[in-house]
XYZ file of C-alpha atoms in Angstrom:
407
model
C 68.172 203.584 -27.676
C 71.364 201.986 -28.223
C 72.435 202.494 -24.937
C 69.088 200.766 -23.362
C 69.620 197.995 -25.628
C 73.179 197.444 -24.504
C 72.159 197.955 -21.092
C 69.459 195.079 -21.880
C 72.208 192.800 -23.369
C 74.048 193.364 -20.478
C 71.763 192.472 -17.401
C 71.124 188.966 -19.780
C 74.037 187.919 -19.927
C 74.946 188.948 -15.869
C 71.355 187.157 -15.020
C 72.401 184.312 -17.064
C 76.108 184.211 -15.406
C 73.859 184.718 -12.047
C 71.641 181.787 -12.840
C 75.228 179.453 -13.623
C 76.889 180.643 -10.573
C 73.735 179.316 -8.393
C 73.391 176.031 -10.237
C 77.426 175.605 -9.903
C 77.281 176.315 -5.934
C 73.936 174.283 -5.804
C 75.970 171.666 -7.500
C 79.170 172.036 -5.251
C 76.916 171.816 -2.049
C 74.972 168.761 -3.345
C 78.314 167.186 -3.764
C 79.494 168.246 -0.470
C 76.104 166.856 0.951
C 76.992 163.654 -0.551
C 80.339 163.287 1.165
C 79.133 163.521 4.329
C 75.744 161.290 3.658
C 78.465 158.777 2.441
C 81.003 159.453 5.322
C 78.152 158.860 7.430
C 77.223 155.784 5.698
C 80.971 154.744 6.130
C 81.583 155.224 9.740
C 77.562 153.958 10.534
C 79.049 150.308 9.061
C 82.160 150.576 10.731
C 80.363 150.841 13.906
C 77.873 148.221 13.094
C 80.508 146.214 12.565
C 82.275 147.077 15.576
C 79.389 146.284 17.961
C 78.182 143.345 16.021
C 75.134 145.372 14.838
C 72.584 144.595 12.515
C 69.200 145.820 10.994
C 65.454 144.947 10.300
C 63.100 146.565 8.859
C 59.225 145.075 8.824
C 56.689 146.402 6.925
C 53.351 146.443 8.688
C 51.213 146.213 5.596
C 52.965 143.723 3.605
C 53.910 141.906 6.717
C 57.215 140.820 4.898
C 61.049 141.551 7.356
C 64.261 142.655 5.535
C 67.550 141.753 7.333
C 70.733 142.903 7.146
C 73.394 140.532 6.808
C 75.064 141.201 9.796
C 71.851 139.852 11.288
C 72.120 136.569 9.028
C 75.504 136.407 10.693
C 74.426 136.582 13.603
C 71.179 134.396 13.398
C 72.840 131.545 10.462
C 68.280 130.247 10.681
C 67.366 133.296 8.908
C 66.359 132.498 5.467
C 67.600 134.434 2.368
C 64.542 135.160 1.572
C 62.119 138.064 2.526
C 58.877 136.475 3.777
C 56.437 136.907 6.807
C 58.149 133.114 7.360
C 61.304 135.007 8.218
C 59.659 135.850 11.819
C 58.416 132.215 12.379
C 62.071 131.142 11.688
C 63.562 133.939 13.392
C 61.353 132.909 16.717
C 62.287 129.383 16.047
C 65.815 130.218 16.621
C 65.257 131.541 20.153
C 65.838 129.394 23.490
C 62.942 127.683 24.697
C 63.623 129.442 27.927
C 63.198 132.383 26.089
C 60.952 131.882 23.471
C 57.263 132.427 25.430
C 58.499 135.525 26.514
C 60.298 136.468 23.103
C 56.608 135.643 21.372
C 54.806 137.354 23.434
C 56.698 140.695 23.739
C 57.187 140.996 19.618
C 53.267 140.385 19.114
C 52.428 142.879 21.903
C 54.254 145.243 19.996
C 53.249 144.355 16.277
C 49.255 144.843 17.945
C 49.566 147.844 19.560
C 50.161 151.410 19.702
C 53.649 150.955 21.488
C 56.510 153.110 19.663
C 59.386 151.016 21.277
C 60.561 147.256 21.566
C 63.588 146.435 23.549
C 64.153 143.036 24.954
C 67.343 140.574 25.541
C 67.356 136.808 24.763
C 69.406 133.943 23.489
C 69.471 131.988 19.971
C 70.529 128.977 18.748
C 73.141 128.752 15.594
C 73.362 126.007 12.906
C 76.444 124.631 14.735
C 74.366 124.591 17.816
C 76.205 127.160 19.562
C 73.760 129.481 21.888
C 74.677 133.661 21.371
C 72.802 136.494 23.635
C 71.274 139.382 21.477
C 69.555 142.356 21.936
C 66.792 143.384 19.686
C 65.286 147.072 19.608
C 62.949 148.436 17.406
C 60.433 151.324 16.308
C 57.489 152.346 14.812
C 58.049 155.178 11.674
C 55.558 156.685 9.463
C 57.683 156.282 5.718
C 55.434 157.651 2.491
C 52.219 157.219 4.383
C 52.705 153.671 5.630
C 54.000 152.492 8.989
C 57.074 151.006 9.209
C 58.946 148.987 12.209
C 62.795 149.380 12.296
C 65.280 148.222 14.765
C 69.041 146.736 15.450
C 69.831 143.286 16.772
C 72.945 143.408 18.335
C 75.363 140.158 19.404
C 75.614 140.813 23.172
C 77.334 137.359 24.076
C 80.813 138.899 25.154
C 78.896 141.379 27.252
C 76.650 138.958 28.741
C 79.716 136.512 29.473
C 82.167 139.913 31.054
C 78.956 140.739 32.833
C 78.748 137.535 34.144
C 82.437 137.129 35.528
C 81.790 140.289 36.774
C 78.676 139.164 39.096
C 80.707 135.921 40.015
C 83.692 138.198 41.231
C 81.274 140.349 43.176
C 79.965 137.389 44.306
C 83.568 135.780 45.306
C 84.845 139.050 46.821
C 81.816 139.535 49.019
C 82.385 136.046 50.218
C 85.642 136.438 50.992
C 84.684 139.854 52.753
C 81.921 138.022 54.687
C 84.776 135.269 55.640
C 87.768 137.839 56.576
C 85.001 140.256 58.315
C 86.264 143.031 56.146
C 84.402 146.058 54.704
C 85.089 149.108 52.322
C 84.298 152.268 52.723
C 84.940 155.816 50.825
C 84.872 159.466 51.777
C 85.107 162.458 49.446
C 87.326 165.605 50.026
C 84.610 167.724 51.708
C 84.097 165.067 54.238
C 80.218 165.222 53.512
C 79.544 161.907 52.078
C 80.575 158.664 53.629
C 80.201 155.633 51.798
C 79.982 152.246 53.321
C 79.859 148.278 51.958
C 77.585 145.613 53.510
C 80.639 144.527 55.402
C 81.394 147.610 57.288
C 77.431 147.446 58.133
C 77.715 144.052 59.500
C 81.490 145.054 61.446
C 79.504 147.540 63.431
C 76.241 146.139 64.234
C 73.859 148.350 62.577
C 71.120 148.086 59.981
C 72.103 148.651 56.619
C 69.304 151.617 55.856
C 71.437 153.757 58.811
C 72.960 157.157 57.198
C 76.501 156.988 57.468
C 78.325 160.077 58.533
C 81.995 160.905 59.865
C 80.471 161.592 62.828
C 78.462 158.607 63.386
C 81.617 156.699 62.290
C 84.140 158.072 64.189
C 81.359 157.491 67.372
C 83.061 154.008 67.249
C 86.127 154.416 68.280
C 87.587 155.533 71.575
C 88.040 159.423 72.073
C 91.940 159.520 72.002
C 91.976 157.068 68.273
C 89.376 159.317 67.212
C 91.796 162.382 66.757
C 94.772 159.945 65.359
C 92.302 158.647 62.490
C 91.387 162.450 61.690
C 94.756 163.600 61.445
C 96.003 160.157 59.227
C 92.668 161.248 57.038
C 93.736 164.779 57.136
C 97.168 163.638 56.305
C 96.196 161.502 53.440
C 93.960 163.932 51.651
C 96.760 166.806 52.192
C 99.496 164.504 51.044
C 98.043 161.446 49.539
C 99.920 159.321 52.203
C 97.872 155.965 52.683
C 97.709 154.574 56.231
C 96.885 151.153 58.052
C 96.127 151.400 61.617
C 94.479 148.974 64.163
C 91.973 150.391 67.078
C 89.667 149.078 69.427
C 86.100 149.829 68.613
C 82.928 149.788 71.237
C 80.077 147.760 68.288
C 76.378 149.125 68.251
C 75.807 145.784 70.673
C 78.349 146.824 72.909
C 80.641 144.373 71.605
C 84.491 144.974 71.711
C 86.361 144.326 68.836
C 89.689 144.967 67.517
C 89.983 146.291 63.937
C 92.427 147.403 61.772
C 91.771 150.043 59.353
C 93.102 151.175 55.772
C 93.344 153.655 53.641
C 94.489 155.141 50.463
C 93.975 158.270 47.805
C 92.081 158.371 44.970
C 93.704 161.037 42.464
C 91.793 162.981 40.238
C 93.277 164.058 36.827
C 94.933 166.788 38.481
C 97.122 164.621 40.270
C 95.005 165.487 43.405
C 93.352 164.017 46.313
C 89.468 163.555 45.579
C 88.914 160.991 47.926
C 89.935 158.512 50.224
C 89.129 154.577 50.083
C 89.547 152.210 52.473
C 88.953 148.730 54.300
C 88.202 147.983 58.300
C 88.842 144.716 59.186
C 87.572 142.743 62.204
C 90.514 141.232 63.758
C 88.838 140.131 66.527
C 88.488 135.995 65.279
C 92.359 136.534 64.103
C 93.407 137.994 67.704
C 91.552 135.300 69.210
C 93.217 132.604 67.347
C 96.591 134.259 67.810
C 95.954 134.382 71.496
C 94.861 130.579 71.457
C 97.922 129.542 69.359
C 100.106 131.545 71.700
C 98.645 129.820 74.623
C 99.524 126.627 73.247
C 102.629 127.571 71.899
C 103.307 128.518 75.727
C 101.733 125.317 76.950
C 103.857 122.884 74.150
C 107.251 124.924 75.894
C 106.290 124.220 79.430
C 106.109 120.690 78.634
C 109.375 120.353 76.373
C 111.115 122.719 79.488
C 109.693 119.664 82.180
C 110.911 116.800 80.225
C 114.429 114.824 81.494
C 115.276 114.469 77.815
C 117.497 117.321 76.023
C 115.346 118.471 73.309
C 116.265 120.094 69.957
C 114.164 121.183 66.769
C 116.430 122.232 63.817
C 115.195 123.732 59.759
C 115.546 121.562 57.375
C 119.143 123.419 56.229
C 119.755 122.143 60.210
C 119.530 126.021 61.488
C 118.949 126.036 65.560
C 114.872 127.048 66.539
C 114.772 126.060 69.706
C 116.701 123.977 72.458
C 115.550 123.190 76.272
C 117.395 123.661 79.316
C 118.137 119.888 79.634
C 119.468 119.908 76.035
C 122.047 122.791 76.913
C 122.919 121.136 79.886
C 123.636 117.697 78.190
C 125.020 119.720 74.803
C 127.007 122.002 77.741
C 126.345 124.543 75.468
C 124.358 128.439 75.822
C 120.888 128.893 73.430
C 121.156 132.339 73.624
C 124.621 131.318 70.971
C 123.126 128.381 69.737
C 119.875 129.692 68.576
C 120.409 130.404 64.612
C 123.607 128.644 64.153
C 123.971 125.550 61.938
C 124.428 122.352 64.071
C 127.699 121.258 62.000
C 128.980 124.690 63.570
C 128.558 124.162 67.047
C 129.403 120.254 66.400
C 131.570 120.310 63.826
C 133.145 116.773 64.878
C 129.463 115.626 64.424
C 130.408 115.983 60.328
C 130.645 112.215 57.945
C 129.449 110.467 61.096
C 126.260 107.902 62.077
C 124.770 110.973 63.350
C 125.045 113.246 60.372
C 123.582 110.207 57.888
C 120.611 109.712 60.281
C 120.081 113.134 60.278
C 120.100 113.650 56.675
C 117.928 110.484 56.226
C 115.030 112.102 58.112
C 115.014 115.094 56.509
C 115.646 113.596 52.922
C 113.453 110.180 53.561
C 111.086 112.125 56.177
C 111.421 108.961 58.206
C 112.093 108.517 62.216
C 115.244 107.441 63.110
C 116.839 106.063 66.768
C 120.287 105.351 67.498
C 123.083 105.392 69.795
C 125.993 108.100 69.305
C 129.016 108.382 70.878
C 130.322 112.324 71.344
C 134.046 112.928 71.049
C 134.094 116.510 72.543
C 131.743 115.456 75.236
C 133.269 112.457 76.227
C 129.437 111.074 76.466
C 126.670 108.553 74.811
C 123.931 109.726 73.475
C 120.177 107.748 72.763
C 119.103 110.037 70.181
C 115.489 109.485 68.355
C 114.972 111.578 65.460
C 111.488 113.103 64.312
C 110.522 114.750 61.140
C 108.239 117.559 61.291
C 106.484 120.139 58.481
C 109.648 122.561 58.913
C 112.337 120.690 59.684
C 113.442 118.043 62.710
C 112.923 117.028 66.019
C 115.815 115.531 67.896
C 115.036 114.067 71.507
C 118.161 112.762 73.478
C 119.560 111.707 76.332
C 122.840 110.621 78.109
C 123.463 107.066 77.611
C 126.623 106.520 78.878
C 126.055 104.633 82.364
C 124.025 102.157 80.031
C 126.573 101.708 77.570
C 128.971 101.216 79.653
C 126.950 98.851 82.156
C 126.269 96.851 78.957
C 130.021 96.488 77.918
């Protein structure tokens, strides 16, 4: 008997023990269960804070809206207050661009059965700034009555970056349609070709086509077509970028010179993924070339049949160009002459009526004409003197006969 009653006393006190140890681990989890609830709470503010997030709740039966007060900052109308005015004055904030559209969304959802509201639009603040917001909500079931909750979040910096954004797309595509250049991508496999509007306009064909290496390298003339495999080859292998020009045969049988580009795209293994690129039709730029070379050609025939010696110096007086007359007059060579200073080859020409004028119509960009006698050439010279965008002009002849006829 003694025994059983000890045995008794025993299981008490280890059911009692039992009963503290539970209540102490039940106690040590609750507290652990509150740490995280309020580490939660911690970093959900943080990041409300972060993206300029706030809350609203509206209760459906009561009709009344709480806000946070990150959505007070955000909307400065708001009223302190909790009252179904707080929607009028909310709506009352919104652009009247917006607001019709604003109304009629928010009542849509307050009347039906729809579980989501998500819609963009701007408001107006007390210093009569205008933000861009985003407002989301839901429908919950809390204790038996419905419930709407939601965020409204200040989008203005995104709005304005996404913006820029469109207006650079906008610029660059410009500029692409004004250059006639195009981008295009391939990926390592070779099985995917990617091509920009530009590169769809470059070659003549509609922009619903599907572009393959085949189809691309169809453009260009059989012998290019192996050099642009092995530079594409090359690249991927090596990550060497090229930039090439070809002649290319257009879907409407157009010829036109291009010049293509391109370079790696690296993965995070330091390895070739892809290649990107650029074509650009050079045709309009060959073409002008071609015209400005013709004229350039044109301008030197003349200057060639001209009795007067003819000169054109930089504006540090460095040689460009010379005519036949002017070496014969100068009794000089223009394969020497060409890129030497003038003061070298006519040193004597130093502190003298021709050195002033021509520093006055390079530093006073004026035209100059005078008579100048030349020691080492025993000669007269009727020299006029003509400024131009990169330097000087000098058109002479021999005098001499005149001068001394006049004497």
């Amino acid at each position: 008997a003694l025994y059983f009653e000890e045995s008794k006393a025993t299981l008490g006190l280890l059911s009692k023990n039992t009963e503290q140890i539970e209540s102490l681990m039940q106690m040590q989890a609750l507290r652990a269960a509150v740490s995280v609830l309020e580490e939660s709470h911690i970093k959900l503010k943080n990041a409300r804070t972060l993206l300029s997030l706030g809350s609203w709740e509206y209760s459906v039966r009561t009709k009344k809206i709480n806000w946070s007060d990150k959505v007070k900052d955000i909307i400065d109308f708001l009223p302190e207050t909790i009252s179904p005015r707080s929607i009028r004055k909310y709506l009352s904030s919104v652009h009247p661009s917006d607001r019709k559209r604003v109304v009629r969304e928010i009542r849509s959802f307050a009347t039906s059965s729809k579980q989501q509201i998500h819609l963009k639009h701007k408001v107006f603040r007390k210093n009569g700034s205008i933000v861009s917001v985003s407002l989301a909500g839901q429908r919950h079931q809390m204790d038996g009555r419905e419930v709407m909750f939601g965020f409204i979040q200040d989008i203005s910096e995104h709005i304005k970056l996404q913006t820029e954004l469109i207006e650079a797309q906008e610029l660059i595509q410009k500029a692409g349609e004004s250059l006639k250049i195009g981008g295009w991508r391939l990926n390592h496999d070779m099985t995917k070709v990617v091509w920009t509007e530009g590169l769809y306009n470059i070659f003549g064909i509609p922009f619903d086509e599907v572009i393959t290496v085949d189809l691309s390298l169809g453009f260009y003339k059989e012998r290019d077509r192996e050099r642009i495999m092995y530079l594409v080859k090359r690249c991927f292998k090596n990550a060497e970028s090229f930039d090439e020009t070809f002649e290319v045969a257009t879907a409407t049988n157009a010829c036109v010179t291009v010049r293509v580009i391109g370079w790696p795209i690296l993965n995070n293994n330091r390895t070739v993924e892809a290649i990107q690129g650029a074509v650009q039709d050079l045709s309009s730029l060959a073409a002008a070339e071609q015209r400005a070379h013709e004229s350039d050609t044109r301008r030197l025939e003349l200057l060639e049949s001209i009795s007067d010696g003819f000169i054109s110096l930089t504006s540090s007086l460095y040689f460009t160009y010379l005519n036949s007359r002017a070496e014969e007059i100068l009794q000089c060579n223009k394969l020497e002459v060409l890129g030497a200073n003038f003061f070298e080859i006519f040193p004597e020409a130093k502190d003298t009526n021709f050195s002033r004028n021509l520093f006055a119509a390079i530093n006073e960009r004026r035209t100059t004409q005078f008579l100048e006698y030349m020691i080492d050439l025993d000669m007269w010279l009727d020299v006029s003197i003509y400024p131009a965008n990169d330097g000087i002009s000098l058109y002479f002849r021999d005098a001499t006969n005149e001068k001394r006829d006049s004497e």
